[in-house]
Each structure stands twice: as structure tokens, then as C-alpha cells.
Amino acid sequence: MTESPVPHEPPIYRRIADTLRNRILSGELRDGDRLPGENALMAEYGVARATARQALAVLINEGLAVPRRGSGVYVRLFRPIRRHGSRRLSRQQWSQGRAIWDADTRGRPYTVDEIHVERVPASEAVARLLDTDDVWIRRRRYSIDKRPVQLATSHFPADLVEGTAITAIDTGPGGVYARLGELGYSPVHFTEEVRARMPTPQEANLLKLPAGTPVIVICRTAYTTGGMPVELNEMILDSASYVLQYDFDA
Amino acid sequence: MTESPVPHEPPIYRRIADTLRNRILSGELRDGDRLPGENALMAEYGVARATARQALAVLINEGLAVPRRGSGVYVRLFRPIRRHGSRRLSRQQWSQGRAIWDADTRGRPYTVDEIHVERVPASEAVARLLDTDDVWIRRRRYSIDKRPVQLATSHFPADLVEGTAITAIDTGPGGVYARLGELGYSPVHFTEEVRARMPTPQEANLLKLPAGTPVIVICRTAYTTGGMPVELNEMILDSASYVLQYDFDA
């Protein structure tokens, strides 16, 4: 049944990493627990320091552990946020005055701890997409359990939303989609483009990401019945904090 | 309009990186082109070597450039594959004997250069999801333009598919979903869970990933009309090669 070589017996550092990973994923080691140090692994497995270090590096690279300078390597587990693509954006959700974010957190307390709203010239790509020279942008940072998890920047065609609550810090009940609806531009269709990459230094700083943690980038465009794009929201997510879920039929 | 501090003038290495990024994204610098070296940046911007190095590191971290030992830093641009969640899995697609992958590549030649099929005991999580002790797994590696871009491992309840072409290297026209249909278990609903993380050493090796390139992990479950899960496909994607697209209505 095999047409080409498959993985052979993994090297010893991988097997040590596998054991530690199992202890983390089984719940034996919990968020914030200290992993066995290099000396402990050397003694337990009879390996060289470099091998012990490699084993720990595997878990750090996978985002399951984080080194603290001079102190050791600690489990970094965070109950991820399940971000449900279709359900959270259902008309029912926002037409009842609920915030989109509520569906993500399932009751966990979240905060918008930074918000910045301004009218600026659109970048070339945004200008083309939204067919506008200027945009009103809304930049937010979201935190859950006091941990920053997402940066979001929404862009709106400036002339469309000028003078509405979309340009205010508080957009009122139902948020920006309810306001767009009042203008006669209810979003009825969404496209999300999802990528992953390493963060820029500024993103790493704002999201307080440990080294080696990628970000998920979601560009969501909201369209009206007529197919007019009325919002572009660029979201930068701490990859260790999120699972995105999308459901669709065949 | 501002409630909290916003980013100030970026440091010089960021501005150099921004300039280089614009030259890449505008198409002035192309895939495989050599970026200006540290010496050239030092001369052009009147900065220290460490600053020039930081600027290049930003682009490397973002996956836009890759260092080659002793030779410099090169643009790493790859026309990303647009992986369209709902359209590619539409019943029309696979019921006409076309492979799912075709919709991704839009005519670009791709190859399955490794395939491995075997019956194995299911992991605890897979056993629970598929309600089975054993699974038939199909491991593949996909390449486009001779570049490995995806590892995929499909899991099927072993007793369900035993003796069918799903356990063969060549699954026949329409692939595994057509074969499931013949068994009376047509998939009609899909759930995709999307995460991002750093690759394991084995994944980095199989996908030939440069250091600092994350992977996107997609776990797709296929369900029958009765809500029975009949396949779990775990896909590991080179994040630099993919844009995932999902469409849905409000």
C-alpha cells in the first residue's frame, strides 16, 4: 500500500517532545506549569543537553510552551476561542442588538481596551475594493481574560458613513452593521480570506506574543444585497488563542 | 476620537522594511530577486548594520523574503493558492468525477508525490469523533510547481470502508467522496476547524519550509444527511502558499 517512504522511527528529541506534549494535552501538565528542565530531561532519558534543549524547542515552536528567561520553560495553554464563521455573523445575531463578539466568547469576559476612530486616505487595495478615496477606520484591540487576543481594523467608505455613529467611539446597539442597515446598506453576504504569517514587531508588541507565535490574518468583506462592498475588516489574531470554525453544505 | 495611544512614527528599520515591502508587493521586485544587502541599505539610508539587518529580518519574519546562507536575502513570493471553502466542496464538483483539488489550482499543475494508505488504530480523539476503534488513513503530500504545499491525512471508520477503493492507492473517478456515496454515505455537510502554529520539525522537512514559516492546520469533518461523521481530514498547509476563502450569508 506504500508508494514512497514514510516517516521512520523519530529521533530521541522528538520522542521526548511527544511524551511532554502528551502530558500537556492530557491535562496532566496545566497552563503555567513548569516543564522538566534540561537537567531533569538529561537525567531521565540519559541524553545530552543539546538533545534535551531540542525537545523543549519543539514544544516552544508548536506554541505549547514558552521560555521565561533564567527560569525555565512553562506550559502555555489557553482555552482557545472558537470563532464560528457563519453562526456569529447570522442576521439574527446582530439584528437583536447583540455584538458579534458575544458568540465567540460564550460568556467569557472580554474587553475592548483600545479604540481609535479616524478618517484617512484609503490604501490602494482598499480604495479599489471599496471604490472610495477616503475611509473611516475603526481600530480596536480585544482582550479576553486580560490577555490581548485580536487587533481589528474596519474600513468604511468615508462618504457613506460620514456623520453617523459609525464614526463615533460608541456605535450604539447592534454596532456598525445595525447602523449600516439604517443607512439602507445591510450586509447580507460575507467573504473571509484567511492567511497565517509571523507577526510584525508592532503586532507582536500589541498582542504581547511570545517569540515564535504566528498570527492569523482574516480579511472580511461585507456585501449588500446588490453586491456592494460596504466594509473591509482586517483582523490580526493570536494564533494560540483561536480556532476558526466554518460550516458549509456540499 | 482617540481613547488610547496609537502607534507613533515607526522606527527607521520599520520604515526601511516598509519601503522594501512596497517594492515587493508592487511587483517591482519579483519572486527570486535578491533584496538590497546590508551594505547597500547602510549606504542608502545611512544606518548601522544592525538596523539594516533588522529591516531585512522583518520581511523574513513576514514570509516575504528568505535568507540563503552566504548569499543574501531573496524575495519569496509565490502566487498563493486560493482555497475556496464552500465552492470547492460543492456536490457538483465531485459528483462529476472531478477532484476537489482542481478547484484550488485553477489549472496550475499539481502532483501527489507521496501517498500512503494503511489501517491503524485510531487516536483517542479520532476514535471518539468517528465512533470507531480502527481507521483507514490516507496520507498524501501535494506539490504545485514542484513545490510541496500541503500534507493531508484522511481518516475513515475502518469497518465502513474495508474492501473498497478508499483503501487503495487509486480511489477511482470522483475520489473518496464518490466512493462514500456508493456506500450510501454521501457527505452533505462539512465543518472545517482552522488553526495556525509553527510546524513540527517533520512537517517543516516534508514541506521544505524555510525557518520562521508557520503552517495552517485544517481539520475537516464530513457528515452524512443523518449527521454521521464519515471522514476526518487533517491538512497541514504551507502558510506562504495559501489563502483560504470562505463565503457565507448573513
Coordinates of N, CA, C and O in Angstrom, one line a residue, chain A residues 3-7, chain B residues 81 101 105 109-117 137-154 169 201-209 233-238 241-242:
Chain A
E3 N 3.7 3.7 -1.6 CA 4.4 4.1 -2.9 C 5.7 4.8 -2.6 O 6.5 5.0 -3.5
S4 N 5.9 5.4 -1.4 CA 7.1 6.2 -1.2 C 7.4 6.1 0.3 O 6.5 5.7 1.1
P5 N 8.6 6.5 0.7 CA 9.0 6.3 2.1 C 8.1 7.1 3.0 O 7.6 8.2 2.7
V6 N 7.8 6.5 4.1 CA 7.0 7.2 5.1 C 7.9 7.4 6.3 O 9.0 6.9 6.4
P7 N 7.5 8.3 7.2 CA 8.4 8.6 8.4 C 8.9 7.4 9.1 O 8.1 6.5 9.4
Chain B
I81 N -2.3 29.9 -3.5 CA -3.4 29.1 -3.9 C -4.6 29.6 -3.2 O -4.6 29.7 -2.0
W101 N -9.3 19.0 -5.5 CA -8.1 19.8 -5.7 C -8.1 20.7 -6.9 O -7.6 21.8 -6.9
T105 N -6.5 24.9 -7.8 CA -5.3 25.2 -8.5 C -5.6 26.0 -9.8 O -4.7 26.6 -10.4
P109 N -0.5 23.0 -12.6 CA -0.2 21.6 -12.5 C 0.1 21.3 -11.0 O 0.9 22.0 -10.4
Y110 N -0.4 20.2 -10.5 CA -0.1 19.8 -9.2 C 0.2 18.3 -9.2 O -0.2 17.6 -10.1
T111 N 0.9 17.8 -8.2 CA 1.2 16.4 -8.2 C 1.0 15.9 -6.8 O 1.1 16.7 -5.8
V112 N 0.5 14.7 -6.6 CA 0.5 14.0 -5.4 C 1.8 13.1 -5.4 O 1.9 12.1 -6.1
D113 N 2.8 13.6 -4.7 CA 4.1 12.9 -4.9 C 4.4 11.9 -3.8 O 5.5 11.3 -3.8
E114 N 3.5 11.9 -2.8 CA 3.7 10.8 -1.8 C 2.3 10.4 -1.4 O 1.4 11.2 -1.2
I115 N 2.1 9.1 -1.4 CA 0.8 8.6 -0.9 C 1.0 7.3 -0.1 O 1.8 6.5 -0.5
H116 N 0.3 7.2 1.0 CA 0.5 6.1 1.9 C -0.9 5.8 2.5 O -1.6 6.6 3.0
V117 N -1.3 4.5 2.4 CA -2.6 4.1 2.8 C -2.5 2.9 3.8 O -1.8 1.9 3.4
I137 N -6.3 5.2 7.0 CA -5.8 6.5 6.8 C -5.2 6.6 5.4 O -4.6 5.6 4.9
R138 N -5.4 7.8 4.8 CA -4.7 8.1 3.5 C -3.9 9.3 3.7 O -4.4 10.4 4.0
R139 N -2.6 9.2 3.7 CA -1.6 10.3 3.9 C -1.1 10.7 2.5 O -0.7 9.8 1.7
R140 N -1.2 12.0 2.2 CA -0.7 12.4 0.9 C 0.2 13.7 1.1 O 0.0 14.4 2.0
R141 N 1.1 13.9 0.1 CA 1.7 15.2 0.0 C 1.4 15.8 -1.3 O 1.6 15.1 -2.3
Y142 N 1.0 17.0 -1.4 CA 0.6 17.7 -2.6 C 1.7 18.7 -2.9 O 2.2 19.4 -2.0
S143 N 2.1 18.8 -4.2 CA 3.0 19.8 -4.6 C 2.4 20.6 -5.8 O 1.7 20.0 -6.6
I144 N 2.8 21.9 -5.9 CA 2.4 22.7 -7.0 C 3.6 23.4 -7.6 O 4.4 23.9 -6.8
D145 N 3.8 23.4 -8.9 CA 5.0 24.0 -9.5 C 6.2 23.3 -8.8 O 7.2 24.0 -8.5
K146 N 6.2 22.0 -8.5 CA 7.2 21.2 -7.9 C 7.5 21.7 -6.5 O 8.6 21.3 -5.9
R147 N 6.7 22.5 -5.9 CA 6.9 22.9 -4.5 C 5.9 22.2 -3.6 O 4.7 22.4 -3.8
P148 N 6.3 21.5 -2.6 CA 5.4 20.9 -1.7 C 4.6 22.0 -0.9 O 5.2 22.9 -0.4
V149 N 3.3 21.8 -0.9 CA 2.4 22.9 -0.3 C 1.5 22.4 0.8 O 1.0 23.1 1.6
Q150 N 1.2 21.0 0.8 CA 0.2 20.5 1.7 C 0.5 19.1 2.0 O 0.8 18.3 1.2
L151 N 0.3 18.7 3.3 CA 0.2 17.4 3.8 C -1.2 17.1 4.2 O -1.8 18.0 4.8
A152 N -1.8 16.0 3.8 CA -3.2 15.7 4.2 C -3.3 14.3 4.7 O -2.7 13.4 4.1
T153 N -4.0 14.1 5.8 CA -4.2 12.7 6.3 C -5.7 12.6 6.5 O -6.3 13.2 7.4
S154 N -6.4 11.7 5.6 CA -7.8 11.5 5.8 C -7.9 10.2 6.7 O -7.2 9.3 6.5
I169 N -4.6 2.8 -3.4 CA -3.8 4.0 -3.8 C -4.7 4.8 -4.7 O -4.9 6.0 -4.5
P201 N 9.3 19.7 13.4 CA 10.5 19.5 12.5 C 10.1 18.6 11.3 O 10.6 18.9 10.2
Q202 N 9.3 17.6 11.6 CA 9.0 16.7 10.5 C 8.1 17.4 9.4 O 8.3 17.2 8.2
E203 N 7.2 18.2 9.8 CA 6.3 19.0 8.9 C 7.2 19.9 8.1 O 7.1 20.1 6.9
A204 N 8.1 20.6 8.8 CA 9.0 21.6 8.1 C 9.8 20.9 7.0 O 10.1 21.4 5.9
N205 N 10.3 19.7 7.4 CA 11.1 18.9 6.5 C 10.3 18.4 5.3 O 10.7 18.6 4.1
L206 N 9.1 17.9 5.5 CA 8.3 17.4 4.4 C 7.8 18.5 3.5 O 7.7 18.3 2.3
L207 N 7.5 19.7 4.0 CA 7.0 20.8 3.2 C 8.2 21.7 2.8 O 8.0 22.7 2.1
K208 N 9.4 21.4 3.2 CA 10.6 22.2 2.8 C 10.4 23.6 3.2 O 10.7 24.5 2.4
L209 N 9.9 23.9 4.4 CA 9.6 25.2 4.8 C 10.9 26.0 5.3 O 11.7 25.4 6.1
N233 N -10.3 14.8 7.9 CA -9.1 15.1 7.1 C -8.3 16.2 7.7 O -8.8 17.3 7.9
E234 N -7.1 15.8 8.2 CA -6.2 16.8 8.8 C -5.3 17.3 7.7 O -4.5 16.5 7.2
M235 N -5.3 18.6 7.4 CA -4.4 19.1 6.4 C -3.4 20.1 7.0 O -3.8 20.9 7.9
I236 N -2.2 20.0 6.6 CA -1.1 20.9 7.1 C -0.7 21.7 5.9 O -0.1 21.1 4.9
L237 N -0.9 23.0 5.9 CA -0.6 23.8 4.7 C 0.6 24.8 5.0 O 0.7 25.4 6.0
D238 N 1.4 24.9 4.0 CA 2.5 25.9 4.0 C 1.7 27.3 4.0 O 1.0 27.6 3.0
S241 N 1.8 29.7 1.0 CA 1.3 29.2 -0.3 C -0.2 29.3 -0.4 O -0.8 29.1 -1.4
Y242 N -0.9 29.7 0.7 CA -2.3 29.6 0.7 C -3.1 30.8 1.2 O -2.6 31.5 2.1

